[in-house]
Amino acid sequence: KNFYRYAEIFTKSMFNFKSNVDKVSIDMKFKKLTKIRIKRDEALKLGRLVQSDDDYVGINLTIGNNNINAKARLKGDGSDHWKSDTWSYKVKLRGKDSFYGMRVFAIQHPSTRNNFATPVFYKVMRKFGVIAPRYEFINLAFNGDNKGLMAVEENFSKELIEYNKRKEGILFHLDEEDLWSNKEVFTYRDFRKAEPKIFRYKQVKKNNLLVKN
């Protein structure tokens, strides 16, 4: 009963977001954008996006008077992230800058996350003491082209743990590679066959405390 009550409260509050949305711009040089376009063309031919750390390109992220040095790549297991003219990006900040307190996050159209459903669900999770990513709405301009309302979703990182008032630890997820590379064989019900993997494994290896424990 309380769950549905919280959902109702947060859903109503979300309808007041428009006047509070920040204007954000991403600027990407032509050579960098060409690399992104080639990756998208590959995804369209394959029917899925094959992602790697080599896909990142440098970008300039601006919010208000703050210019943030960052890198980004195309993201999205589902084609709704890159099939249309509005693409989804995974962004990592360089240096010590942060963006709404986040350093690793996704920028994507709200429809890829069921519009209001995901932010409402995250807020309800936090109300019940469950770790949940931060989620913001922005008005995005990409190389001067207005993309309209976009969603910013925090990725799993140290900052996520700290924001949820937990001690730093190791985050696990289930490997989805077999699901996305063999969709005719695997379904979401086959998650029991998936291998557990460590998020940000390279960073974990450098942390002696986490490795020791």
PDB file of N, CA and C in Angstrom, residues 20-83:
ATOM      1  N   ASN A  20      12.141  23.757 -14.271  1.00  0.00           N
ATOM      2  CA  ASN A  20      13.401  23.602 -13.552  1.00  0.00           C
ATOM      3  C   ASN A  20      14.478  22.899 -14.363  1.00  0.00           C
ATOM      4  N   VAL A  21      14.221  22.636 -15.638  1.00  0.00           N
ATOM      5  CA  VAL A  21      15.167  21.878 -16.446  1.00  0.00           C
ATOM      6  C   VAL A  21      16.314  22.779 -16.907  1.00  0.00           C
ATOM      7  N   ASP A  22      17.548  22.327 -16.680  1.00  0.00           N
ATOM      8  CA  ASP A  22      18.725  23.082 -17.095  1.00  0.00           C
ATOM      9  C   ASP A  22      19.002  22.913 -18.575  1.00  0.00           C
ATOM     10  N   LYS A  23      19.565  23.955 -19.170  1.00  0.00           N
ATOM     11  CA  LYS A  23      20.000  23.878 -20.559  1.00  0.00           C
ATOM     12  C   LYS A  23      21.449  23.385 -20.575  1.00  0.00           C
ATOM     13  N   VAL A  24      21.682  22.329 -21.331  1.00  0.00           N
ATOM     14  CA  VAL A  24      22.999  21.707 -21.419  1.00  0.00           C
ATOM     15  C   VAL A  24      23.376  21.571 -22.888  1.00  0.00           C
ATOM     16  N   SER A  25      24.644  21.791 -23.182  1.00  0.00           N
ATOM     17  CA  SER A  25      25.094  21.617 -24.558  1.00  0.00           C
ATOM     18  C   SER A  25      26.280  20.668 -24.621  1.00  0.00           C
ATOM     19  N   ILE A  26      26.309  19.883 -25.677  1.00  0.00           N
ATOM     20  CA  ILE A  26      27.452  19.020 -25.983  1.00  0.00           C
ATOM     21  C   ILE A  26      28.023  19.476 -27.312  1.00  0.00           C
ATOM     22  N   ASP A  27      29.322  19.723 -27.320  1.00  0.00           N
ATOM     23  CA  ASP A  27      30.001  20.101 -28.558  1.00  0.00           C
ATOM     24  C   ASP A  27      31.047  19.041 -28.882  1.00  0.00           C
ATOM     25  N   MET A  28      30.998  18.560 -30.122  1.00  0.00           N
ATOM     26  CA  MET A  28      31.880  17.485 -30.575  1.00  0.00           C
ATOM     27  C   MET A  28      32.463  17.862 -31.937  1.00  0.00           C
ATOM     28  N   LYS A  29      33.765  17.754 -32.080  1.00  0.00           N
ATOM     29  CA  LYS A  29      34.409  18.088 -33.344  1.00  0.00           C
ATOM     30  C   LYS A  29      33.995  17.102 -34.431  1.00  0.00           C
ATOM     31  N   PHE A  30      34.086  17.578 -35.685  1.00  0.00           N
ATOM     32  CA  PHE A  30      33.609  16.802 -36.826  1.00  0.00           C
ATOM     33  C   PHE A  30      34.256  15.422 -36.892  1.00  0.00           C
ATOM     34  N   LYS A  31      35.554  15.352 -36.668  1.00  0.00           N
ATOM     35  CA  LYS A  31      36.267  14.073 -36.735  1.00  0.00           C
ATOM     36  C   LYS A  31      35.744  13.094 -35.678  1.00  0.00           C
ATOM     37  N   LYS A  32      35.456  13.612 -34.492  1.00  0.00           N
ATOM     38  CA  LYS A  32      34.928  12.778 -33.409  1.00  0.00           C
ATOM     39  C   LYS A  32      33.519  12.300 -33.744  1.00  0.00           C
ATOM     40  N   LEU A  33      32.724  13.212 -34.289  1.00  0.00           N
ATOM     41  CA  LEU A  33      31.345  12.866 -34.646  1.00  0.00           C
ATOM     42  C   LEU A  33      31.322  11.816 -35.753  1.00  0.00           C
ATOM     43  N   THR A  34      32.268  11.900 -36.669  1.00  0.00           N
ATOM     44  CA  THR A  34      32.355  10.909 -37.742  1.00  0.00           C
ATOM     45  C   THR A  34      32.587   9.514 -37.171  1.00  0.00           C
ATOM     46  N   LYS A  35      33.413   9.431 -36.148  1.00  0.00           N
ATOM     47  CA  LYS A  35      33.669   8.142 -35.497  1.00  0.00           C
ATOM     48  C   LYS A  35      32.387   7.585 -34.875  1.00  0.00           C
ATOM     49  N   ILE A  36      31.590   8.458 -34.264  1.00  0.00           N
ATOM     50  CA  ILE A  36      30.312   8.054 -33.677  1.00  0.00           C
ATOM     51  C   ILE A  36      29.354   7.570 -34.767  1.00  0.00           C
ATOM     52  N   ARG A  37      29.325   8.288 -35.879  1.00  0.00           N
ATOM     53  CA  ARG A  37      28.419   7.921 -36.977  1.00  0.00           C
ATOM     54  C   ARG A  37      28.791   6.567 -37.581  1.00  0.00           C
ATOM     55  N   ILE A  38      30.081   6.307 -37.707  1.00  0.00           N
ATOM     56  CA  ILE A  38      30.526   5.013 -38.235  1.00  0.00           C
ATOM     57  C   ILE A  38      30.070   3.894 -37.309  1.00  0.00           C
ATOM     58  N   LYS A  39      30.173   4.131 -36.006  1.00  0.00           N
ATOM     59  CA  LYS A  39      29.741   3.134 -35.027  1.00  0.00           C
ATOM     60  C   LYS A  39      28.238   2.891 -35.124  1.00  0.00           C
ATOM     61  N   ARG A  40      27.486   3.956 -35.332  1.00  0.00           N
ATOM     62  CA  ARG A  40      26.021   3.807 -35.467  1.00  0.00           C
ATOM     63  C   ARG A  40      25.680   3.022 -36.728  1.00  0.00           C
ATOM     64  N   ASP A  41      26.379   3.321 -37.823  1.00  0.00           N
ATOM     65  CA  ASP A  41      26.128   2.595 -39.073  1.00  0.00           C
ATOM     66  C   ASP A  41      26.387   1.096 -38.897  1.00  0.00           C
ATOM     67  N   GLU A  42      27.437   0.770 -38.151  1.00  0.00           N
ATOM     68  CA  GLU A  42      27.739  -0.637 -37.856  1.00  0.00           C
ATOM     69  C   GLU A  42      26.604  -1.276 -37.071  1.00  0.00           C
ATOM     70  N   ALA A  43      26.078  -0.533 -36.089  1.00  0.00           N
ATOM     71  CA  ALA A  43      24.987  -1.048 -35.263  1.00  0.00           C
ATOM     72  C   ALA A  43      23.733  -1.297 -36.093  1.00  0.00           C
ATOM     73  N   LEU A  44      23.445  -0.395 -37.020  1.00  0.00           N
ATOM     74  CA  LEU A  44      22.271  -0.559 -37.875  1.00  0.00           C
ATOM     75  C   LEU A  44      22.393  -1.803 -38.753  1.00  0.00           C
ATOM     76  N   LYS A  45      23.600  -2.088 -39.227  1.00  0.00           N
ATOM     77  CA  LYS A  45      23.814  -3.265 -40.069  1.00  0.00           C
ATOM     78  C   LYS A  45      23.737  -4.559 -39.263  1.00  0.00           C
ATOM     79  N   LEU A  46      24.322  -4.533 -38.047  1.00  0.00           N
ATOM     80  CA  LEU A  46      24.346  -5.735 -37.202  1.00  0.00           C
ATOM     81  C   LEU A  46      23.030  -5.972 -36.473  1.00  0.00           C
ATOM     82  N   GLY A  47      22.292  -4.883 -36.243  1.00  0.00           N
ATOM     83  CA  GLY A  47      21.079  -4.989 -35.444  1.00  0.00           C
ATOM     84  C   GLY A  47      21.355  -4.874 -33.963  1.00  0.00           C
ATOM     85  N   ARG A  48      22.590  -4.575 -33.584  1.00  0.00           N
ATOM     86  CA  ARG A  48      22.967  -4.364 -32.180  1.00  0.00           C
ATOM     87  C   ARG A  48      24.254  -3.564 -32.139  1.00  0.00           C
ATOM     88  N   LEU A  49      24.487  -2.898 -31.002  1.00  0.00           N
ATOM     89  CA  LEU A  49      25.671  -2.065 -30.833  1.00  0.00           C
ATOM     90  C   LEU A  49      26.746  -2.842 -30.084  1.00  0.00           C
ATOM     91  N   VAL A  50      27.894  -3.013 -30.710  1.00  0.00           N
ATOM     92  CA  VAL A  50      29.050  -3.639 -30.061  1.00  0.00           C
ATOM     93  C   VAL A  50      29.880  -2.520 -29.444  1.00  0.00           C
ATOM     94  N   GLN A  51      29.993  -2.524 -28.116  1.00  0.00           N
ATOM     95  CA  GLN A  51      30.601  -1.407 -27.407  1.00  0.00           C
ATOM     96  C   GLN A  51      31.970  -1.770 -26.833  1.00  0.00           C
ATOM     97  N   SER A  52      32.867  -0.779 -26.801  1.00  0.00           N
ATOM     98  CA  SER A  52      34.176  -0.967 -26.182  1.00  0.00           C
ATOM     99  C   SER A  52      34.710   0.384 -25.724  1.00  0.00           C
ATOM    100  N   ASP A  53      35.730   0.372 -24.880  1.00  0.00           N
ATOM    101  CA  ASP A  53      36.330   1.609 -24.384  1.00  0.00           C
ATOM    102  C   ASP A  53      37.010   2.406 -25.492  1.00  0.00           C
ATOM    103  N   ASP A  54      37.338   1.749 -26.595  1.00  0.00           N
ATOM    104  CA  ASP A  54      37.969   2.442 -27.720  1.00  0.00           C
ATOM    105  C   ASP A  54      36.991   3.345 -28.474  1.00  0.00           C
ATOM    106  N   ASP A  55      35.712   3.228 -28.157  1.00  0.00           N
ATOM    107  CA  ASP A  55      34.697   4.018 -28.860  1.00  0.00           C
ATOM    108  C   ASP A  55      34.597   5.455 -28.352  1.00  0.00           C
ATOM    109  N   TYR A  56      35.189   5.751 -27.201  1.00  0.00           N
ATOM    110  CA  TYR A  56      35.046   7.087 -26.609  1.00  0.00           C
ATOM    111  C   TYR A  56      35.744   8.152 -27.437  1.00  0.00           C
ATOM    112  N   VAL A  57      35.109   9.326 -27.510  1.00  0.00           N
ATOM    113  CA  VAL A  57      35.693  10.493 -28.166  1.00  0.00           C
ATOM    114  C   VAL A  57      35.569  11.689 -27.225  1.00  0.00           C
ATOM    115  N   GLY A  58      36.430  12.663 -27.394  1.00  0.00           N
ATOM    116  CA  GLY A  58      36.407  13.839 -26.539  1.00  0.00           C
ATOM    117  C   GLY A  58      35.239  14.760 -26.862  1.00  0.00           C
ATOM    118  N   ILE A  59      34.623  15.323 -25.822  1.00  0.00           N
ATOM    119  CA  ILE A  59      33.526  16.279 -25.992  1.00  0.00           C
ATOM    120  C   ILE A  59      33.694  17.421 -24.998  1.00  0.00           C
ATOM    121  N   ASN A  60      32.981  18.507 -25.261  1.00  0.00           N
ATOM    122  CA  ASN A  60      32.887  19.610 -24.311  1.00  0.00           C
ATOM    123  C   ASN A  60      31.446  19.689 -23.833  1.00  0.00           C
ATOM    124  N   LEU A  61      31.252  19.556 -22.546  1.00  0.00           N
ATOM    125  CA  LEU A  61      29.928  19.569 -21.930  1.00  0.00           C
ATOM    126  C   LEU A  61      29.750  20.891 -21.192  1.00  0.00           C
ATOM    127  N   THR A  62      28.697  21.624 -21.518  1.00  0.00           N
ATOM    128  CA  THR A  62      28.483  22.944 -20.923  1.00  0.00           C
ATOM    129  C   THR A  62      27.133  23.003 -20.234  1.00  0.00           C
ATOM    130  N   ILE A  63      27.145  23.457 -18.983  1.00  0.00           N
ATOM    131  CA  ILE A  63      25.918  23.706 -18.239  1.00  0.00           C
ATOM    132  C   ILE A  63      26.084  25.053 -17.542  1.00  0.00           C
ATOM    133  N   GLY A  64      25.248  26.009 -17.897  1.00  0.00           N
ATOM    134  CA  GLY A  64      25.418  27.363 -17.377  1.00  0.00           C
ATOM    135  C   GLY A  64      26.737  27.947 -17.862  1.00  0.00           C
ATOM    136  N   ASN A  65      27.536  28.421 -16.906  1.00  0.00           N
ATOM    137  CA  ASN A  65      28.855  28.971 -17.236  1.00  0.00           C
ATOM    138  C   ASN A  65      29.969  27.951 -17.048  1.00  0.00           C
ATOM    139  N   ASN A  66      29.610  26.718 -16.760  1.00  0.00           N
ATOM    140  CA  ASN A  66      30.606  25.677 -16.500  1.00  0.00           C
ATOM    141  C   ASN A  66      30.884  24.859 -17.756  1.00  0.00           C
ATOM    142  N   ASN A  67      32.142  24.849 -18.162  1.00  0.00           N
ATOM    143  CA  ASN A  67      32.583  24.017 -19.276  1.00  0.00           C
ATOM    144  C   ASN A  67      33.318  22.807 -18.720  1.00  0.00           C
ATOM    145  N   ILE A  68      32.848  21.631 -19.065  1.00  0.00           N
ATOM    146  CA  ILE A  68      33.384  20.400 -18.481  1.00  0.00           C
ATOM    147  C   ILE A  68      34.026  19.556 -19.576  1.00  0.00           C
ATOM    148  N   ASN A  69      35.259  19.147 -19.324  1.00  0.00           N
ATOM    149  CA  ASN A  69      35.973  18.277 -20.257  1.00  0.00           C
ATOM    150  C   ASN A  69      35.538  16.835 -20.013  1.00  0.00           C
ATOM    151  N   ALA A  70      35.127  16.144 -21.067  1.00  0.00           N
ATOM    152  CA  ALA A  70      34.588  14.792 -20.897  1.00  0.00           C
ATOM    153  C   ALA A  70      34.845  13.965 -22.155  1.00  0.00           C
ATOM    154  N   LYS A  71      34.451  12.701 -22.086  1.00  0.00           N
ATOM    155  CA  LYS A  71      34.489  11.836 -23.259  1.00  0.00           C
ATOM    156  C   LYS A  71      33.177  11.071 -23.307  1.00  0.00           C
ATOM    157  N   ALA A  72      32.778  10.674 -24.514  1.00  0.00           N
ATOM    158  CA  ALA A  72      31.479  10.021 -24.683  1.00  0.00           C
ATOM    159  C   ALA A  72      31.555   8.990 -25.810  1.00  0.00           C
ATOM    160  N   ARG A  73      30.636   8.061 -25.749  1.00  0.00           N
ATOM    161  CA  ARG A  73      30.475   7.076 -26.817  1.00  0.00           C
ATOM    162  C   ARG A  73      28.995   6.790 -27.006  1.00  0.00           C
ATOM    163  N   LEU A  74      28.670   6.214 -28.138  1.00  0.00           N
ATOM    164  CA  LEU A  74      27.302   5.770 -28.377  1.00  0.00           C
ATOM    165  C   LEU A  74      26.976   4.638 -27.412  1.00  0.00           C
ATOM    166  N   LYS A  75      25.739   4.579 -26.920  1.00  0.00           N
ATOM    167  CA  LYS A  75      25.348   3.526 -25.991  1.00  0.00           C
ATOM    168  C   LYS A  75      23.976   2.974 -26.368  1.00  0.00           C
ATOM    169  N   GLY A  76      23.674   1.825 -25.759  1.00  0.00           N
ATOM    170  CA  GLY A  76      22.333   1.280 -25.909  1.00  0.00           C
ATOM    171  C   GLY A  76      22.295  -0.110 -26.497  1.00  0.00           C
ATOM    172  N   ASP A  77      21.838  -1.076 -25.698  1.00  0.00           N
ATOM    173  CA  ASP A  77      21.662  -2.433 -26.215  1.00  0.00           C
ATOM    174  C   ASP A  77      20.493  -2.484 -27.198  1.00  0.00           C
ATOM    175  N   GLY A  78      19.451  -1.737 -26.900  1.00  0.00           N
ATOM    176  CA  GLY A  78      18.284  -1.713 -27.778  1.00  0.00           C
ATOM    177  C   GLY A  78      18.429  -0.661 -28.867  1.00  0.00           C
ATOM    178  N   SER A  79      17.845  -0.915 -30.019  1.00  0.00           N
ATOM    179  CA  SER A  79      17.977   0.008 -31.145  1.00  0.00           C
ATOM    180  C   SER A  79      17.272   1.339 -30.925  1.00  0.00           C
ATOM    181  N   ASP A  80      16.386   1.423 -29.925  1.00  0.00           N
ATOM    182  CA  ASP A  80      15.720   2.695 -29.648  1.00  0.00           C
ATOM    183  C   ASP A  80      16.708   3.765 -29.187  1.00  0.00           C
ATOM    184  N   HIS A  81      17.924   3.355 -28.811  1.00  0.00           N
ATOM    185  CA  HIS A  81      18.948   4.305 -28.371  1.00  0.00           C
ATOM    186  C   HIS A  81      19.684   4.964 -29.535  1.00  0.00           C
ATOM    187  N   TRP A  82      19.681   4.359 -30.715  1.00  0.00           N
ATOM    188  CA  TRP A  82      20.482   4.898 -31.815  1.00  0.00           C
ATOM    189  C   TRP A  82      19.821   4.780 -33.195  1.00  0.00           C
ATOM    190  N   LYS A  83      18.607   4.275 -33.256  1.00  0.00           N
ATOM    191  CA  LYS A  83      17.956   4.098 -34.553  1.00  0.00           C
ATOM    192  C   LYS A  83      17.401   5.415 -35.101  1.00  0.00           C
TER     193      LYS A  83
END
